[in-house]
CSV table of C-alpha atoms and ligand atoms in Angstrom, one decimal:
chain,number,residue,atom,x,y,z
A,1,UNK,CA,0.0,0.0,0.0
A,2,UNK,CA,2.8,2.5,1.0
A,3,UNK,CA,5.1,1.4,-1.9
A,4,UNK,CA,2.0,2.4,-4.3
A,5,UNK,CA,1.3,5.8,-2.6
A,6,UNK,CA,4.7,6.3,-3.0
A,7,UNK,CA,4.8,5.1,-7.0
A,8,UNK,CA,1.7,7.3,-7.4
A,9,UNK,CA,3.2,10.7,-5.7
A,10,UNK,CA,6.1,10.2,-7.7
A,11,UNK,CA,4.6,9.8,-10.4
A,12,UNK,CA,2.2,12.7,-9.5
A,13,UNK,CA,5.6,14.6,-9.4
A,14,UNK,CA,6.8,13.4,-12.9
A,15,UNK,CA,4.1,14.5,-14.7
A,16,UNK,CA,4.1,18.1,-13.3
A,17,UNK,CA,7.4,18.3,-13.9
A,18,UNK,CA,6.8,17.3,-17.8
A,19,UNK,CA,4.1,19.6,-17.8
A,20,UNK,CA,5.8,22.6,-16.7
A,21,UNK,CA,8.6,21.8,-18.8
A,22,UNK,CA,6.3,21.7,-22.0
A,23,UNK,CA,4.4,25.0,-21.0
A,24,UNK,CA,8.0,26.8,-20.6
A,25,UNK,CA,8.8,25.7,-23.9
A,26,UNK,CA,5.8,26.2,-25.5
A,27,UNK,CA,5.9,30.2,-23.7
A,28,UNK,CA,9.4,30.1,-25.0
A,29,UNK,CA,8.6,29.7,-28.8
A,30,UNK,CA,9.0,32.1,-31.7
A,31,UNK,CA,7.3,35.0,-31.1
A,32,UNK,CA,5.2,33.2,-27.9
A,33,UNK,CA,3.9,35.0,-25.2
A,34,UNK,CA,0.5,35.6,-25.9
A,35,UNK,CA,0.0,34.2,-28.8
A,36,UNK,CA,1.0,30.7,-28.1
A,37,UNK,CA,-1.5,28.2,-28.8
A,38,UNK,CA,-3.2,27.0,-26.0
A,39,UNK,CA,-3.0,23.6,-27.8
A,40,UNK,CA,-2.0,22.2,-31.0
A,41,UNK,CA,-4.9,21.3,-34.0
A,42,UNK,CA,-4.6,17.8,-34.2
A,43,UNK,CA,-2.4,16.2,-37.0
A,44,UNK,CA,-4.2,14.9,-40.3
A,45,UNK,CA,-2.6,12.1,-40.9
A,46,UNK,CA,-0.4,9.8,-37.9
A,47,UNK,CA,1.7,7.7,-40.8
A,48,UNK,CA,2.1,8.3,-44.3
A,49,UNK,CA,2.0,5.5,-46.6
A,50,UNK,CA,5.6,6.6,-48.0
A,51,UNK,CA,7.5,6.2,-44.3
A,52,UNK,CA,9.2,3.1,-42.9
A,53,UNK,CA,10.7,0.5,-45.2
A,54,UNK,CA,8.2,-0.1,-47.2
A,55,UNK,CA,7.2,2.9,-48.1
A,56,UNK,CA,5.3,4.0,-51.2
A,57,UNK,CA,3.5,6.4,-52.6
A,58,UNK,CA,-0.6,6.5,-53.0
A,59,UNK,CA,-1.0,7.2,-56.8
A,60,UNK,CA,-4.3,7.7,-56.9
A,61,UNK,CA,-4.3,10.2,-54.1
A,62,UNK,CA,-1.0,11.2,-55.4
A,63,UNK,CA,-3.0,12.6,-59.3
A,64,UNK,CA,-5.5,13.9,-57.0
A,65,UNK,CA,-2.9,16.1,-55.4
A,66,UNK,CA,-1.8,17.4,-58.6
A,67,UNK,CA,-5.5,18.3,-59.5
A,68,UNK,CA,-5.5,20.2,-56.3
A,69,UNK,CA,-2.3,21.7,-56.1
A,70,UNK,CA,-2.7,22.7,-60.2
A,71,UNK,CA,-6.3,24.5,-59.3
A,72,UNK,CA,-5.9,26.0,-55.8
A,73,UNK,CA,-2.1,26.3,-55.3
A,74,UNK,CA,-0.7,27.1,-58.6
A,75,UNK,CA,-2.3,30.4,-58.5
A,76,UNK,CA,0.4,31.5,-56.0
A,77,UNK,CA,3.4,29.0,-55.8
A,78,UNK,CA,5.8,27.5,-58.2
A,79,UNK,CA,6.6,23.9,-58.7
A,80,UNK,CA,10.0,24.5,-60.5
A,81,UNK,CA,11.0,20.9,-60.1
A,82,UNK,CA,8.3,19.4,-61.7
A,83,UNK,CA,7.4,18.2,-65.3
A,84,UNK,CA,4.5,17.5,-66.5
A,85,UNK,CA,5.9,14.1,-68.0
A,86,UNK,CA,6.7,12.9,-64.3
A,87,UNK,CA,2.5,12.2,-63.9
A,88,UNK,CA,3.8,9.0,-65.4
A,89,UNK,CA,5.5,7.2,-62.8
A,90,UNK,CA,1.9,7.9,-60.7
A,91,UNK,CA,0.3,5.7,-63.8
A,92,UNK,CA,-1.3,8.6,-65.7
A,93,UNK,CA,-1.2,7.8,-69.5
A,94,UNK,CA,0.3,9.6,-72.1
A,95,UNK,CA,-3.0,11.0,-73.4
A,96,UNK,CA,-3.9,12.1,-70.4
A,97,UNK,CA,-0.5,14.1,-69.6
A,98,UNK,CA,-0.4,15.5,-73.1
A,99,UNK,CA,-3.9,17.0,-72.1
A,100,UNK,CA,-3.0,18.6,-69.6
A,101,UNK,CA,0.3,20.2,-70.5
A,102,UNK,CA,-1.7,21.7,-73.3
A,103,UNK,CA,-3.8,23.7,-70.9
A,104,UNK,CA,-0.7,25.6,-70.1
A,105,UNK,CA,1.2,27.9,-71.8
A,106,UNK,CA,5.3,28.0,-71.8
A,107,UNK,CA,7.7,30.7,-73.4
A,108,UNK,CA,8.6,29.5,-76.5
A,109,UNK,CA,12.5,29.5,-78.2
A,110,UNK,CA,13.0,33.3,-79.7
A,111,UNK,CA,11.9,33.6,-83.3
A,112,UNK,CA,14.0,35.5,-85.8
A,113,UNK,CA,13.2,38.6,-84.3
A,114,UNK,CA,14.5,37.6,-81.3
A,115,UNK,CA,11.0,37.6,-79.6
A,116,UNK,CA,9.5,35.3,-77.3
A,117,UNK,CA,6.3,33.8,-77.7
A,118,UNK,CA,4.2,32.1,-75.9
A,119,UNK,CA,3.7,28.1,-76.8
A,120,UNK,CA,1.4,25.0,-75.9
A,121,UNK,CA,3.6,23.5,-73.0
A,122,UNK,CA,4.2,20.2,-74.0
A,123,UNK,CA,4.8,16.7,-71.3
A,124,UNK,CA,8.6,16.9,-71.4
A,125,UNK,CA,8.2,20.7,-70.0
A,126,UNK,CA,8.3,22.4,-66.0
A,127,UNK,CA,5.1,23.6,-64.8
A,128,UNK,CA,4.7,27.1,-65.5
A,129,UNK,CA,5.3,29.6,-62.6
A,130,UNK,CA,2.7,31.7,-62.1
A,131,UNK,CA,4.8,35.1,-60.9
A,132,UNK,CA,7.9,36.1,-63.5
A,133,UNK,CA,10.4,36.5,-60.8
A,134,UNK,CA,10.1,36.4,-56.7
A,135,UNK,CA,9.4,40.3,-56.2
A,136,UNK,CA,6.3,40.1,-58.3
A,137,UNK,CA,5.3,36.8,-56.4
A,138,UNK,CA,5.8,38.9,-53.4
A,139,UNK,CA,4.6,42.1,-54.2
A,140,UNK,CA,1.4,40.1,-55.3
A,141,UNK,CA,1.0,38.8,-52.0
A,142,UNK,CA,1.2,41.7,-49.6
A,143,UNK,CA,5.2,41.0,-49.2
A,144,UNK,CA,5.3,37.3,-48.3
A,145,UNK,CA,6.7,35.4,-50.9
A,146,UNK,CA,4.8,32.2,-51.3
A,147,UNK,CA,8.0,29.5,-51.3
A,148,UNK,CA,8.5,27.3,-54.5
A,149,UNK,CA,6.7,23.9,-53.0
A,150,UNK,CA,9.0,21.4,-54.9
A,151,UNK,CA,10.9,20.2,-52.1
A,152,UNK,CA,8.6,21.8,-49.0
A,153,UNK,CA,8.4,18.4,-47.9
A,154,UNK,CA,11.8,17.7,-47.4
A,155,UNK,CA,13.7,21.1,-46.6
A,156,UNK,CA,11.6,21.7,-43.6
A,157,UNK,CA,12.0,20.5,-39.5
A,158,UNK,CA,8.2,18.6,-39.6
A,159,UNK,CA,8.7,17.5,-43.2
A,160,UNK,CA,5.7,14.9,-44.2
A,161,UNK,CA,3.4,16.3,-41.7
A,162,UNK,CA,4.4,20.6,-42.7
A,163,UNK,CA,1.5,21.1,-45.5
A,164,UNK,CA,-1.0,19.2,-43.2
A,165,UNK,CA,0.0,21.0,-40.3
A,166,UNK,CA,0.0,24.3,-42.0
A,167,UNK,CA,-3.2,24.1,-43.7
A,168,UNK,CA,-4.9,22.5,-40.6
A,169,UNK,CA,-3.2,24.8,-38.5
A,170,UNK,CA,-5.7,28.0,-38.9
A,171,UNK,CA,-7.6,29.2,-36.1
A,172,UNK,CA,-8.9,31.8,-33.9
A,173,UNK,CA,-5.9,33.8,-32.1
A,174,UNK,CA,-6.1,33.4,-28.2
A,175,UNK,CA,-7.3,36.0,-26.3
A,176,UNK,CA,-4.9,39.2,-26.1
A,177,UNK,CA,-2.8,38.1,-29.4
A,178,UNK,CA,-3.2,40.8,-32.1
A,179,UNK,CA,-2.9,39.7,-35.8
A,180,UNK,CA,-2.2,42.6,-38.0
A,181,UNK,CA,-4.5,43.0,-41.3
A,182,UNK,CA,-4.0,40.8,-43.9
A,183,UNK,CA,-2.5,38.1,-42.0
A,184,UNK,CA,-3.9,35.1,-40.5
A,185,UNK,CA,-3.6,33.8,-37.3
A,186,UNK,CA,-1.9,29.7,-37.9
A,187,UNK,CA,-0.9,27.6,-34.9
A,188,UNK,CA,2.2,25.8,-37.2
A,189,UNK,CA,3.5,28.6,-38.6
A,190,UNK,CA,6.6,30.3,-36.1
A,191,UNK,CA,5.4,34.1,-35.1
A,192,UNK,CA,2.1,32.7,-35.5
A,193,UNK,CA,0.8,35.8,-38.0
A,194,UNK,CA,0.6,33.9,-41.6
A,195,UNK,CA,0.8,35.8,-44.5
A,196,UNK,CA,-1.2,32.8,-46.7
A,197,UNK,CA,-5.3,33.2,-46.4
A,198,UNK,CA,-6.6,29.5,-46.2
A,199,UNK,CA,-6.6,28.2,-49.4
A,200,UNK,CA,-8.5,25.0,-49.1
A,201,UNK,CA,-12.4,25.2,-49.0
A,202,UNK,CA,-14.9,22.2,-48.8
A,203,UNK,CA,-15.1,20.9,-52.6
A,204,UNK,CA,-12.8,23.6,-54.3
A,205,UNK,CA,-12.0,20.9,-56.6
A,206,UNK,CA,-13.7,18.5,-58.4
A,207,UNK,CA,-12.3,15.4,-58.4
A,208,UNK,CA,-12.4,12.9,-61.9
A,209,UNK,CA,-13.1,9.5,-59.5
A,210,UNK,CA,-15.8,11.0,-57.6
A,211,UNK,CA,-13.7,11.3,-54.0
A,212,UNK,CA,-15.2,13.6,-52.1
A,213,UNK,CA,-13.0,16.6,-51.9
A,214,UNK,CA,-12.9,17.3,-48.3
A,215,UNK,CA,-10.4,20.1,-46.7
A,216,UNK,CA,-9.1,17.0,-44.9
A,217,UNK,CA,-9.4,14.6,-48.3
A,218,UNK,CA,-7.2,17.8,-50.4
A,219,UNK,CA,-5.0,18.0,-47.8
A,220,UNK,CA,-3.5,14.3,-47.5
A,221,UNK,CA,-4.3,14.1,-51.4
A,222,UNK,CA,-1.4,17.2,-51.8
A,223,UNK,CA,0.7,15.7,-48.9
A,224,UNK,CA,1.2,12.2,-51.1
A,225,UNK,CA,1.8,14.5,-54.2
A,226,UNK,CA,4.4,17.1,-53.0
A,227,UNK,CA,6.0,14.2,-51.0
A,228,UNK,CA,6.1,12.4,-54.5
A,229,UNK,CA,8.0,15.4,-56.2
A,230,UNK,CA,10.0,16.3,-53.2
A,231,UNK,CA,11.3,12.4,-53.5
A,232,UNK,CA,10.2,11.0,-56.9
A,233,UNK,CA,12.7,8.1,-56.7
A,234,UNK,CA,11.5,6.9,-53.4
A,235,UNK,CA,10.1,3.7,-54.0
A,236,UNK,CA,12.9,2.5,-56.4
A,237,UNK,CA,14.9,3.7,-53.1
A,238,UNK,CA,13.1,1.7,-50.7
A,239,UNK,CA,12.7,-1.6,-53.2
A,240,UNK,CA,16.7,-1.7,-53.5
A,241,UNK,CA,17.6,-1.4,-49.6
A,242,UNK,CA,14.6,-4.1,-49.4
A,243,UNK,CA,16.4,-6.3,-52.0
A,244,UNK,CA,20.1,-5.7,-50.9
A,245,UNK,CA,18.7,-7.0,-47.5
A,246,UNK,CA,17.6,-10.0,-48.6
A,247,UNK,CA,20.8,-10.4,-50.2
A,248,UNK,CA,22.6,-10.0,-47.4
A,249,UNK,CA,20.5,-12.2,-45.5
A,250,UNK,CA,21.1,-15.3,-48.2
A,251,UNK,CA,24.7,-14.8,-48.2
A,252,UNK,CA,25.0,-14.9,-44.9
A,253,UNK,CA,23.2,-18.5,-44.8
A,254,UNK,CA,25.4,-19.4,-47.6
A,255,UNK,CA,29.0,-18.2,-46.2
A,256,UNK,CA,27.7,-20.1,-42.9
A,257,UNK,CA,27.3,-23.3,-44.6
A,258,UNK,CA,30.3,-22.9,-46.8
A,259,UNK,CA,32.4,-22.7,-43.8
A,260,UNK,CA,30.5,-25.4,-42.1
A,261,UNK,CA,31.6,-27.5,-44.7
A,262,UNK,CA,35.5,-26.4,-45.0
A,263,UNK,CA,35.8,-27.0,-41.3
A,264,UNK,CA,33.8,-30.2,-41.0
A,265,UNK,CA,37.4,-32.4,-41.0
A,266,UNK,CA,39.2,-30.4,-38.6
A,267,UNK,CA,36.5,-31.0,-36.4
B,1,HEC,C1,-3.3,33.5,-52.8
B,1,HEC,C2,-2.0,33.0,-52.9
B,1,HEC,C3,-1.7,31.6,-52.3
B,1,HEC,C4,-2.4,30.4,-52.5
B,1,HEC,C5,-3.6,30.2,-53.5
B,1,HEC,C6,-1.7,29.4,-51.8
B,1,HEC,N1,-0.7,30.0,-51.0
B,1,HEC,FE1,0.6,29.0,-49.8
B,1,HEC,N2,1.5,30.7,-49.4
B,1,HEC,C7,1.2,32.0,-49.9
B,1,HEC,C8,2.1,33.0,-49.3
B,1,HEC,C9,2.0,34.5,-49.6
B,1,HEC,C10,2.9,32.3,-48.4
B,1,HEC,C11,4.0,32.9,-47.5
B,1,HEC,C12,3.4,33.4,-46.2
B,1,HEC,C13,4.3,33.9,-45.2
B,1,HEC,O1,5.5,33.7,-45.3
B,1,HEC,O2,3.8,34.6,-44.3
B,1,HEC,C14,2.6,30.9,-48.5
B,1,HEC,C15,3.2,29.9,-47.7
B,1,HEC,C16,2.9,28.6,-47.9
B,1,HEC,C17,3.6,27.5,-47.2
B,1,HEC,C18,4.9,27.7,-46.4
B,1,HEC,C19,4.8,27.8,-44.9
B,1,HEC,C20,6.1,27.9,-44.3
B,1,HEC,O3,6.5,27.0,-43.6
B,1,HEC,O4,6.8,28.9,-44.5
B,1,HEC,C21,3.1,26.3,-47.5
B,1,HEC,C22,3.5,24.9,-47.1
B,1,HEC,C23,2.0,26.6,-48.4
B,1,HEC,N3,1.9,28.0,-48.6
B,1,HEC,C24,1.2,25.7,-49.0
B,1,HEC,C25,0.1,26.0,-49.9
B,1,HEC,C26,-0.7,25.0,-50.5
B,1,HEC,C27,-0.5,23.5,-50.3
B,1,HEC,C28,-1.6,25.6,-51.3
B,1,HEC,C29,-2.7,25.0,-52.1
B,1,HEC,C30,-3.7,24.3,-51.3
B,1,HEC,C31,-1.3,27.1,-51.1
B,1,HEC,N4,-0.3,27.2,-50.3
B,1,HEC,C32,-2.1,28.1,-51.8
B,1,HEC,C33,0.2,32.3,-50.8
B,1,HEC,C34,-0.7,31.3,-51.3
């Protein structure tokens, strides 16, 4: 009975010691203070199918990502990294990525003249970005530069879970924390005032197989795609450390059995 009371106050101890810690550190973050969460929107998604050994990406969620990301996200943020011919290795057929390269337009080679036109983009070419150069993307968007989102997914701290967090992250400021106009108050993002409005709303996209398109359902459909052009080469990646595993493993029974044999005499 003691030795449990004991256990229990300890415990008792542990945890208000944890909890104090967190609260410090949460106090201490990026411009904290006030404007500190109380507590933390919950994450979309717990695991991605692309994580742990056997990791691969979602295709079909992976072409729904692209619809999205083409119809909401383009409108603000490059994709320098990616061609529209990569829409292959997610199974979409050549039809299908000639289509939609042609409803974008690309500057073309100069002419004689020296003058650039525009042409048809075609499957072999980037998607277009949607500013000329990074002060008009920023002077379009009251200053903050929306970042290229080619390799989002893999140059920042929370990696797979960043565009879920950040577009799940919107909410109403606590008490006390002013957000100055034009900004929006997001829990994930560090100073807390974002200079993005949300861009997702229920059914801004219309989806070809009928999937409901969800805030939540746009969200991980973007998440498999930008992880999928942050990392296009994952799954070849994963399938050889898989297979130079198994390798090892066999050898390993063979070398054992070969030396089994060689030293069966001495013996
Ligand atoms: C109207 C323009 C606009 C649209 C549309 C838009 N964004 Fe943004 N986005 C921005 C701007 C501007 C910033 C930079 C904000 C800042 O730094 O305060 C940004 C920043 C971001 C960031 C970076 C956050 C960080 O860690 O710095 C991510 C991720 C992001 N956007 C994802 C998306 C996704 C995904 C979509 C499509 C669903 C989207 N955005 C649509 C303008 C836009």
């Amino acid at each position: 009975m003691r030795i449990t009371k004991s256990l229990s106050r300890a415990m008792a101890a542990a945890g208000f010691l944890l909890a104090s810690g967190t609260a410090a550190m949460a106090a201490g973050d990026a411009g904290g203070g006030v404007c500190a969460p109380k507590s933390m929107p919950a994450h979309t998604e717990p695991h991605w199918s692309f994580q742990g050994v056997f990791g691969h990406y979602d295709h079909d969620a992976a072409l729904r990502g692209f619809e999205v990301y083409r119809n909401v996200c383009a409108a603000c943020h490059s994709l320098k990294l990616f061609a529209f011919r990569n829409l292959a290795e997610l199974g979409a057929t050549e039809d299908e990525i000639k289509g939609v390269a042609a409803l974008y337009e690309v500057p073309d080679q100069p002419d004689d003249e020296g003058e650039v036109k525009p042409r048809p983009a075609r499957p072999a070419d980037r998607f277009p970005s949607p500013f000329p150069n990074e002060k008009a993307a920023a002077a379009a968007n009251g200053g903050a530069l929306p970042p290229d989102l080619s390799l989002i997914l893999k140059s920042r701290a929370a990696l797979e879970n960043h565009v879920s967090n950040i577009l799940g992250g919107y909410m109403a400021p606590p008490a006390g924390c002013d957000i100055p106009e034009g900004k929006f108050y997001n829990a994930y993002f560090p100073g807390y005032a974002f200079g993005m409005a949300p861009p997702l709303t229920e059914g801004a996209v219309e989806y070809n197989d009928g999937t409901p398109a969800t805030v939540a359902q746009m969200t991980k459909d973007l998440t498999q795609f930008l992880a999928f052009v942050a990392e296009p080469t994952l799954e070849e990646r994963k399938q050889m450390g898989v297979k130079v595993v198994f390798f090892l493993i066999i050898l390993t029974v063979l070398l054992f059995l070969v030396k089994r044999q060689v030293w069966r005499k001495v013996h």
